[in-house]
Amino acid sequence: MLALACAMFMVPAVASAQEVTYVEDPAQGYLFNRFQDNWFIEGLGGAGVMMSPYDAQAKFGDRIGWKANLAVGKWFSPIIGLRFGGEFNQMKGACKLGAEGAVLGMRTDKPAISKDFYHQQFNNIGMFGDVLINLTNWWCGYKPGRVYNADFYVGFAMHWVYERGDKGKGSWQYCPNGEGHSRNYSARVGLLNTFRLSNHVNLLLDLRFDEMQEHVDGYNKTWTEYPSVLLGLSYKFNKTEWHAPIVPVCPTYKYTDAEGDALVARLAAADRKIADLEEQLRNCKKPAPVIVQEAPKAEAPLATIYYPINVSKIVGVQKNVVDAVANVMAAEDNNYVLTGWADNYTGNDKINTKLRKDRVAGVKAALVGKGIAEGRLDTQINDGNLTNYGAKCASLDRAVTIVRAK
């Protein structure tokens, strides 16, 4: 009785282990993909407008110029990426006549804007690099297949300057270094709005702001604002998604009111049994009276063979139990009934029926192997529970019992 009471509290809930699931846990971070994954190529086209005080002398429509860029990049995580590429900017605005005459991109082939200001046009062709930060994944968590992502970026660009010769009427040519304005630089920030069309193709809307060097006369540069809007497509290569580490999730068992009441009742019964055992232990210290016991109404099993969950093979110390039972049977003339059991808290009827048959057949085979006549051994299965102590004690129901035949 003492062993049974302890088993009610100490036997692990092995049945629950069968319900453990394994899921991705984003709280553990994300796994890095292979180097060849998460690359992309993109192409965009749009328009920008010059915003310096000189450019403000021209009409807004006369300051809008075409632009385009082509880039390749890679995402190193769901949040951080880089891209590099080349771009073309058509720069249109206004300039002031320099001390030595016409300045960079001055359009003398068009009417002057005013007494002091003329139309200006030149092209910037160069390269750029940006650091990309996916704000959506950062703030809202990574989600595969999300339709919209907002990517903030910051970068730097360098351009080579081309203008038309012959006062704006000739062919395009690279500005010589001697004029001091053959290159300019820009710092840039932007918001790249990404709309998912498929696993590999995205629609892009790029809202960009450049702080750019502009040539306001033949020799001097100043920083000017250059906002622009571009529309385009990107294509992602190889693997495009990210995965989090896999972790086990153990189920939390929630008791109903009825199950809670039944558990309280079993605990109360266990307390009473423990109190009775303590009283018996105290009585053991006293001189033991002669006790005449009645014969049991039902013969107790000669032995019980126990099994782990979902196992029908005799394992561990249970092999010693089988050896001892065989020695007893060899010394007697009785026949025996072997009954196979399985708990009804795990598995299903088909699996549990097979376990009962396999367990009782295995014990019979082991005893026959020890020299016990097969005709002395009758086998059967029972689809009930051996103990009925509930799911917490399910391991006591996975057994084969051996009793003497009447």
Short mmCIF file of C-alpha atoms in Angstrom, two decimals:
data_model
loop_
_atom_site.label_atom_id
_atom_site.label_comp_id
_atom_site.label_asym_id
_atom_site.label_seq_id
_atom_site.Cartn_x
_atom_site.Cartn_y
_atom_site.Cartn_z
CA MET A 1 0.00 0.00 0.00
CA LEU A 2 2.82 2.39 0.79
CA ALA A 3 4.41 1.81 -2.64
CA LEU A 4 1.06 2.44 -4.32
CA ALA A 5 0.52 5.71 -2.45
CA CYS A 6 4.00 6.93 -3.39
CA ALA A 7 3.48 5.94 -7.01
CA MET A 8 0.40 8.17 -7.18
CA PHE A 9 2.60 11.19 -6.49
CA MET A 10 5.95 10.25 -8.05
CA VAL A 11 5.14 8.47 -11.34
CA PRO A 12 5.88 10.99 -14.13
CA ALA A 13 3.11 11.89 -16.52
CA VAL A 14 4.67 10.05 -19.41
CA ALA A 15 1.42 10.22 -21.34
CA SER A 16 1.82 13.97 -21.65
CA ALA A 17 5.23 13.51 -23.27
CA GLN A 18 3.49 12.05 -26.30
CA GLU A 19 1.76 15.41 -26.86
CA VAL A 20 4.92 17.54 -27.02
CA THR A 21 5.05 19.61 -30.22
CA TYR A 22 7.95 21.39 -31.87
CA VAL A 23 7.47 24.91 -33.24
CA GLU A 24 9.54 27.85 -34.43
CA ASP A 25 10.20 30.40 -31.67
CA PRO A 26 10.89 33.91 -33.03
CA ALA A 27 11.79 35.00 -29.48
CA GLN A 28 15.02 33.01 -29.93
CA GLY A 29 15.96 35.12 -32.99
CA TYR A 30 16.27 33.93 -36.58
CA LEU A 31 18.68 31.54 -38.25
CA PHE A 32 21.10 32.89 -40.85
CA ASN A 33 20.52 31.56 -44.34
CA ARG A 34 23.22 30.43 -46.73
CA PHE A 35 25.30 33.16 -48.32
CA GLN A 36 23.72 32.54 -51.74
CA ASP A 37 20.19 33.10 -50.36
CA ASN A 38 18.24 36.38 -50.00
CA TRP A 39 19.96 38.19 -52.88
CA PHE A 40 17.89 40.51 -55.05
CA ILE A 41 18.17 42.72 -58.13
CA GLU A 42 16.00 45.76 -58.67
CA GLY A 43 15.33 48.40 -61.28
CA LEU A 44 13.50 51.70 -60.69
CA GLY A 45 12.59 54.75 -62.71
CA GLY A 46 11.01 58.06 -61.77
CA ALA A 47 11.58 61.78 -61.43
CA GLY A 48 13.25 64.26 -59.09
CA VAL A 49 13.14 68.02 -58.62
CA MET A 50 15.91 70.53 -57.79
CA MET A 51 15.14 72.66 -54.72
CA SER A 52 18.05 75.15 -54.27
CA PRO A 53 17.38 78.90 -53.98
CA TYR A 54 18.73 79.37 -57.54
CA ASP A 55 16.46 76.60 -58.87
CA ALA A 56 13.46 78.26 -57.25
CA GLN A 57 13.77 80.99 -59.91
CA ALA A 58 12.47 78.50 -62.50
CA LYS A 59 8.96 77.10 -62.74
CA PHE A 60 8.37 73.87 -60.81
CA GLY A 61 7.65 71.89 -63.97
CA ASP A 62 10.93 73.09 -65.54
CA ARG A 63 12.87 71.63 -62.57
CA ILE A 64 11.56 68.05 -62.88
CA GLY A 65 14.09 65.65 -64.40
CA TRP A 66 14.02 61.93 -65.13
CA LYS A 67 16.05 59.47 -63.10
CA ALA A 68 16.66 55.73 -62.94
CA ASN A 69 18.77 53.25 -61.03
CA LEU A 70 19.72 49.56 -61.17
CA ALA A 71 20.96 47.81 -58.02
CA VAL A 72 21.86 44.44 -56.57
CA GLY A 73 21.64 43.68 -52.86
CA LYS A 74 21.32 41.11 -50.10
CA TRP A 75 19.35 40.78 -46.89
CA PHE A 76 21.55 39.44 -44.09
CA SER A 77 18.64 39.06 -41.66
CA PRO A 78 14.91 39.88 -41.71
CA ILE A 79 15.87 43.43 -40.64
CA ILE A 80 19.30 44.38 -42.09
CA GLY A 81 20.33 44.48 -45.76
CA LEU A 82 22.68 46.24 -48.21
CA ARG A 83 22.37 47.29 -51.85
CA PHE A 84 24.79 48.74 -54.40
CA GLY A 85 24.23 49.98 -57.91
CA GLY A 86 24.39 52.68 -60.51
CA GLU A 87 22.03 55.55 -61.25
CA PHE A 88 21.21 58.28 -63.74
CA ASN A 89 19.85 61.72 -62.74
CA GLN A 90 18.66 64.37 -65.16
CA MET A 91 19.29 67.64 -63.28
CA LYS A 92 17.12 70.59 -64.37
CA GLY A 93 16.92 73.94 -62.65
CA ALA A 94 18.27 77.50 -62.83
CA CYS A 95 21.73 79.04 -62.70
CA LYS A 96 23.26 82.48 -62.60
CA LEU A 97 25.63 83.82 -65.22
CA GLY A 98 29.21 83.48 -63.97
CA ALA A 99 31.95 86.07 -63.98
CA GLU A 100 33.55 84.44 -67.01
CA GLY A 101 30.36 83.74 -68.94
CA ALA A 102 28.26 80.58 -69.29
CA VAL A 103 28.38 78.07 -66.39
CA LEU A 104 27.82 74.32 -66.10
CA GLY A 105 24.73 73.19 -68.02
CA MET A 106 23.59 76.71 -68.82
CA ARG A 107 20.94 76.60 -71.59
CA THR A 108 21.59 79.65 -73.74
CA ASP A 109 19.47 77.99 -76.42
CA LYS A 110 16.39 78.71 -74.29
CA PRO A 111 15.02 82.12 -73.28
CA ALA A 112 16.43 83.49 -70.02
CA ILE A 113 14.31 83.13 -66.91
CA SER A 114 15.07 86.71 -65.87
CA LYS A 115 17.81 89.27 -66.21
CA ASP A 116 20.25 87.27 -64.05
CA PHE A 117 19.01 83.65 -64.26
CA TYR A 118 19.04 81.08 -67.04
CA HIS A 119 17.79 77.52 -67.43
CA GLN A 120 20.33 74.87 -66.38
CA GLN A 121 20.49 71.19 -67.34
CA PHE A 122 23.17 68.52 -66.82
CA ASN A 123 23.26 64.78 -66.14
CA ASN A 124 24.67 62.95 -63.13
CA ILE A 125 25.78 59.37 -63.81
CA GLY A 126 27.26 57.51 -60.86
CA MET A 127 27.11 54.79 -58.25
CA PHE A 128 25.61 54.46 -54.78
CA GLY A 129 25.42 52.24 -51.73
CA ASP A 130 22.62 51.98 -49.14
CA VAL A 131 22.05 50.31 -45.79
CA LEU A 132 18.49 48.92 -45.61
CA ILE A 133 16.44 48.49 -42.42
CA ASN A 134 13.10 46.65 -42.65
CA LEU A 135 10.96 48.67 -40.22
CA THR A 136 7.96 46.34 -40.56
CA ASN A 137 9.91 43.26 -39.46
CA TRP A 138 11.65 45.27 -36.73
CA TRP A 139 8.51 46.74 -35.18
CA CYS A 140 5.86 44.13 -36.01
CA GLY A 141 7.90 40.92 -36.12
CA TYR A 142 8.88 38.86 -39.13
CA LYS A 143 5.96 37.28 -41.01
CA PRO A 144 6.49 35.17 -44.15
CA GLY A 145 4.26 36.22 -47.02
CA ARG A 146 3.51 39.69 -45.66
CA VAL A 147 2.09 41.80 -48.52
CA TYR A 148 3.66 45.13 -47.48
CA ASN A 149 7.03 46.00 -45.98
CA ALA A 150 8.48 49.44 -45.24
CA ASP A 151 12.28 49.59 -45.70
CA PHE A 152 14.09 52.66 -44.42
CA TYR A 153 17.52 53.25 -45.94
CA VAL A 154 20.45 55.64 -45.70
CA GLY A 155 23.31 55.84 -48.16
CA PHE A 156 25.91 57.75 -50.13
CA ALA A 157 26.39 58.37 -53.87
CA MET A 158 29.09 59.74 -56.16
CA HIS A 159 28.32 61.08 -59.66
CA TRP A 160 30.20 62.08 -62.76
CA VAL A 161 28.79 65.20 -64.42
CA TYR A 162 27.90 65.45 -68.12
CA GLU A 163 26.69 68.54 -69.97
CA ARG A 164 25.85 69.46 -73.54
CA GLY A 165 28.44 71.41 -75.43
CA ASP A 166 27.92 74.47 -77.58
CA LYS A 167 25.88 76.35 -74.96
CA GLY A 168 23.35 73.53 -74.51
CA LYS A 169 22.86 72.70 -78.19
CA GLY A 170 25.71 70.26 -78.87
CA SER A 171 26.33 66.61 -77.89
CA TRP A 172 26.67 65.39 -74.30
CA GLN A 173 30.19 65.33 -72.93
CA TYR A 174 31.98 64.69 -69.65
CA CYS A 175 32.97 67.89 -67.84
CA PRO A 176 36.79 68.21 -67.72
CA ASN A 177 38.48 68.18 -64.31
CA GLY A 178 39.96 71.60 -64.94
CA GLU A 179 36.57 73.23 -64.48
CA GLY A 180 36.34 71.98 -60.90
CA HIS A 181 32.93 70.41 -61.30
CA SER A 182 33.51 67.01 -62.91
CA ARG A 183 32.15 65.10 -59.86
CA ASN A 184 29.67 65.70 -57.08
CA TYR A 185 28.46 63.76 -54.06
CA SER A 186 25.20 63.23 -52.24
CA ALA A 187 23.96 61.79 -48.97
CA ARG A 188 20.52 60.20 -49.10
CA VAL A 189 17.72 58.76 -47.02
CA GLY A 190 14.52 57.17 -48.19
CA LEU A 191 11.56 54.90 -47.61
CA LEU A 192 11.33 51.91 -49.94
CA ASN A 193 7.73 50.66 -49.96
CA THR A 194 7.68 46.99 -50.98
CA PHE A 195 4.52 45.22 -52.19
CA ARG A 196 4.73 41.43 -52.54
CA LEU A 197 3.54 40.10 -55.92
CA SER A 198 4.94 36.55 -55.47
CA ASN A 199 7.61 34.70 -53.49
CA HIS A 200 10.31 36.24 -55.70
CA VAL A 201 8.83 39.41 -57.27
CA ASN A 202 8.05 42.71 -55.49
CA LEU A 203 6.61 46.01 -56.65
CA LEU A 204 8.66 48.97 -55.34
CA LEU A 205 7.72 52.57 -54.55
CA ASP A 206 10.83 54.50 -53.52
CA LEU A 207 10.41 57.90 -51.77
CA ARG A 208 13.90 59.40 -51.68
CA PHE A 209 15.52 62.59 -50.38
CA ASP A 210 19.07 63.55 -51.45
CA GLU A 211 21.27 66.26 -50.00
CA MET A 212 23.32 66.87 -53.16
CA GLN A 213 26.17 69.08 -54.31
CA GLU A 214 24.97 71.41 -57.09
CA HIS A 215 26.98 73.72 -59.32
CA VAL A 216 25.47 77.19 -58.94
CA ASP A 217 28.07 78.85 -61.13
CA GLY A 218 31.16 77.83 -63.05
CA TYR A 219 33.34 77.17 -60.02
CA ASN A 220 31.38 76.91 -56.78
CA LYS A 221 29.22 74.16 -55.31
CA THR A 222 26.50 74.27 -52.69
CA TRP A 223 24.36 71.64 -50.99
CA THR A 224 20.81 71.45 -52.27
CA GLU A 225 17.75 69.35 -51.56
CA TYR A 226 16.72 66.88 -54.24
CA PRO A 227 13.51 64.88 -53.47
CA SER A 228 12.43 62.19 -55.90
CA VAL A 229 9.89 59.41 -56.47
CA LEU A 230 10.67 56.12 -58.26
CA LEU A 231 8.63 53.05 -59.21
CA GLY A 232 10.04 49.65 -60.14
CA LEU A 233 10.36 45.91 -59.58
CA SER A 234 12.72 43.63 -57.70
CA TYR A 235 13.48 39.93 -58.10
CA LYS A 236 14.71 37.76 -55.20
CA PHE A 237 17.03 34.80 -55.81
CA ASN A 238 17.06 31.37 -54.14
CA LYS A 239 15.55 31.16 -50.65
CA THR A 240 13.55 34.25 -49.64
CA GLU A 241 12.21 33.32 -46.18
CA TRP A 242 13.73 33.13 -42.70
CA HIS A 243 13.24 30.50 -40.02
CA ALA A 244 13.43 30.67 -36.23
CA PRO A 245 15.01 27.96 -34.03
CA ILE A 246 12.81 24.92 -33.35
CA VAL A 247 11.88 24.49 -29.68
CA PRO A 248 9.68 21.93 -27.88
CA VAL A 249 6.36 23.09 -26.45
CA CYS A 250 4.93 21.05 -23.60
CA PRO A 251 1.12 21.07 -23.29
CA THR A 252 -0.47 22.51 -20.17
CA TYR A 253 -3.17 20.21 -18.85
CA LYS A 254 -6.24 22.07 -17.59
CA TYR A 255 -8.59 20.22 -15.28
CA THR A 256 -12.36 20.56 -15.48
CA ASP A 257 -14.32 21.12 -12.26
CA ALA A 258 -15.31 17.46 -12.23
CA GLU A 259 -11.70 16.32 -12.71
CA GLY A 260 -10.56 18.70 -9.98
CA ASP A 261 -13.16 17.34 -7.57
CA ALA A 262 -12.14 13.78 -8.40
CA LEU A 263 -8.48 14.64 -7.85
CA VAL A 264 -9.26 16.23 -4.47
CA ALA A 265 -11.18 13.10 -3.51
CA ARG A 266 -8.25 10.85 -4.51
CA LEU A 267 -5.84 13.01 -2.55
CA ALA A 268 -8.13 12.83 0.51
CA ALA A 269 -8.26 9.04 0.16
CA ALA A 270 -4.48 8.95 -0.16
CA ASP A 271 -4.16 11.04 3.01
CA ARG A 272 -6.36 8.58 4.85
CA LYS A 273 -4.27 5.65 3.59
CA ILE A 274 -1.05 7.37 4.64
CA ALA A 275 -2.52 8.04 8.11
CA ASP A 276 -3.53 4.38 8.35
CA LEU A 277 -0.04 3.27 7.34
CA GLU A 278 1.52 5.55 9.91
CA GLU A 279 -0.76 4.03 12.54
CA GLN A 280 0.28 0.54 11.42
CA LEU A 281 3.96 1.51 11.69
CA ARG A 282 3.39 2.74 15.24
CA ASN A 283 1.63 -0.50 16.11
CA CYS A 284 4.58 -2.47 14.73
CA LYS A 285 6.64 -1.18 17.66
CA LYS A 286 4.22 -2.88 20.10
CA PRO A 287 4.17 -6.65 20.77
CA ALA A 288 2.30 -8.07 17.84
CA PRO A 289 -0.89 -9.90 18.78
CA VAL A 290 -1.84 -13.12 17.06
CA ILE A 291 -4.01 -12.09 14.17
CA VAL A 292 -6.23 -14.54 12.40
CA GLN A 293 -6.80 -13.32 8.87
CA GLU A 294 -9.59 -14.38 6.64
CA ALA A 295 -8.73 -15.94 3.34
CA PRO A 296 -8.85 -13.43 0.52
CA LYS A 297 -12.00 -13.42 -1.50
CA ALA A 298 -10.05 -13.30 -4.74
CA GLU A 299 -6.59 -14.69 -5.27
CA ALA A 300 -3.99 -11.99 -5.83
CA PRO A 301 -1.86 -12.23 -8.99
CA LEU A 302 1.17 -14.47 -8.74
CA ALA A 303 3.10 -11.67 -10.47
CA THR A 304 2.65 -8.51 -12.53
CA ILE A 305 5.01 -7.60 -15.40
CA TYR A 306 5.19 -3.81 -16.11
CA TYR A 307 6.04 -2.04 -19.38
CA PRO A 308 7.06 1.46 -20.47
CA ILE A 309 4.62 3.40 -22.64
CA ASN A 310 4.10 1.97 -26.15
CA VAL A 311 6.45 -0.99 -25.43
CA SER A 312 5.54 -4.69 -25.58
CA LYS A 313 9.01 -6.15 -25.04
CA ILE A 314 10.04 -7.35 -21.55
CA VAL A 315 12.76 -4.95 -20.36
CA GLY A 316 15.00 -4.31 -17.39
CA VAL A 317 14.17 -5.80 -14.00
CA GLN A 318 10.96 -7.33 -15.41
CA LYS A 319 13.11 -10.09 -16.95
CA ASN A 320 14.07 -11.12 -13.39
CA VAL A 321 10.38 -11.23 -12.47
CA VAL A 322 9.71 -13.61 -15.38
CA ASP A 323 12.61 -15.84 -14.28
CA ALA A 324 11.23 -16.02 -10.71
CA VAL A 325 7.71 -16.83 -11.96
CA ALA A 326 9.09 -19.65 -14.12
CA ASN A 327 10.81 -21.17 -11.05
CA VAL A 328 7.51 -21.09 -9.09
CA MET A 329 5.57 -22.65 -11.99
CA ALA A 330 8.17 -25.40 -12.36
CA ALA A 331 7.64 -26.36 -8.70
CA GLU A 332 3.80 -26.46 -8.99
CA ASP A 333 1.21 -28.45 -10.94
CA ASN A 334 -1.19 -25.55 -11.47
CA ASN A 335 -2.30 -24.00 -14.71
CA TYR A 336 -2.13 -20.22 -15.09
CA VAL A 337 -4.06 -17.38 -16.73
CA LEU A 338 -2.01 -14.57 -18.34
CA THR A 339 -3.88 -11.29 -18.99
CA GLY A 340 -2.57 -8.44 -21.17
CA TRP A 341 -3.33 -4.82 -20.19
CA ALA A 342 -2.76 -1.32 -21.65
CA ASP A 343 -3.76 2.09 -20.32
CA ASN A 344 -6.72 3.82 -21.98
CA TYR A 345 -5.37 7.35 -21.48
CA THR A 346 -2.92 7.35 -24.40
CA GLY A 347 -2.94 5.99 -27.92
CA ASN A 348 -6.16 4.67 -29.52
CA ASP A 349 -8.16 1.42 -29.43
CA LYS A 350 -6.27 -0.14 -32.34
CA ILE A 351 -2.84 0.59 -30.87
CA ASN A 352 -3.81 -0.45 -27.31
CA THR A 353 -5.39 -3.73 -28.46
CA LYS A 354 -2.17 -4.62 -30.30
CA LEU A 355 -0.10 -3.73 -27.21
CA ARG A 356 -2.22 -6.03 -24.99
CA LYS A 357 -1.91 -8.97 -27.40
CA ASP A 358 1.82 -8.46 -27.98
CA ARG A 359 2.59 -8.13 -24.25
CA VAL A 360 0.74 -11.28 -23.14
CA ALA A 361 2.13 -13.24 -26.09
CA GLY A 362 5.67 -12.12 -25.18
CA VAL A 363 5.33 -13.29 -21.54
CA LYS A 364 3.91 -16.65 -22.62
CA ALA A 365 6.77 -17.14 -25.08
CA ALA A 366 9.32 -16.26 -22.38
CA LEU A 367 7.83 -18.79 -19.93
CA VAL A 368 7.66 -21.53 -22.57
CA GLY A 369 11.29 -20.75 -23.29
CA LYS A 370 12.00 -21.38 -19.61
CA GLY A 371 10.53 -24.92 -19.88
CA ILE A 372 6.91 -24.30 -18.83
CA ALA A 373 4.47 -26.41 -20.85
CA GLU A 374 2.44 -24.27 -23.26
CA GLY A 375 -0.73 -26.18 -22.30
CA ARG A 376 -0.48 -24.88 -18.73
CA LEU A 377 -0.66 -21.24 -19.91
CA ASP A 378 -3.96 -19.65 -20.95
CA THR A 379 -3.76 -16.12 -22.41
CA GLN A 380 -6.35 -13.33 -22.66
CA ILE A 381 -6.58 -9.53 -22.90
CA ASN A 382 -8.64 -7.03 -20.95
CA ASP A 383 -9.56 -3.67 -22.50
CA GLY A 384 -10.30 -2.03 -19.13
CA ASN A 385 -7.82 -0.35 -16.79
CA LEU A 386 -5.87 -2.47 -14.33
CA THR A 387 -5.90 0.11 -11.48
CA ASN A 388 -8.35 2.91 -12.42
CA TYR A 389 -6.20 5.51 -10.67
CA GLY A 390 -6.40 7.97 -13.57
CA ALA A 391 -4.04 9.34 -16.23
CA LYS A 392 -1.42 10.41 -13.67
CA CYS A 393 -0.90 6.72 -12.79
CA ALA A 394 -1.28 5.35 -16.28
CA SER A 395 2.06 3.52 -16.04
CA LEU A 396 0.47 1.08 -13.50
CA ASP A 397 -2.00 -0.02 -16.17
CA ARG A 398 0.65 -1.12 -18.74
CA ALA A 399 1.16 -4.70 -17.59
CA VAL A 400 0.65 -8.47 -17.87
CA THR A 401 -0.84 -10.19 -14.78
CA ILE A 402 -0.32 -13.88 -13.96
CA VAL A 403 -2.82 -15.76 -11.72
CA ARG A 404 -3.35 -19.40 -10.88
CA ALA A 405 -6.27 -20.94 -12.78
CA LYS A 406 -9.22 -22.03 -10.61
#
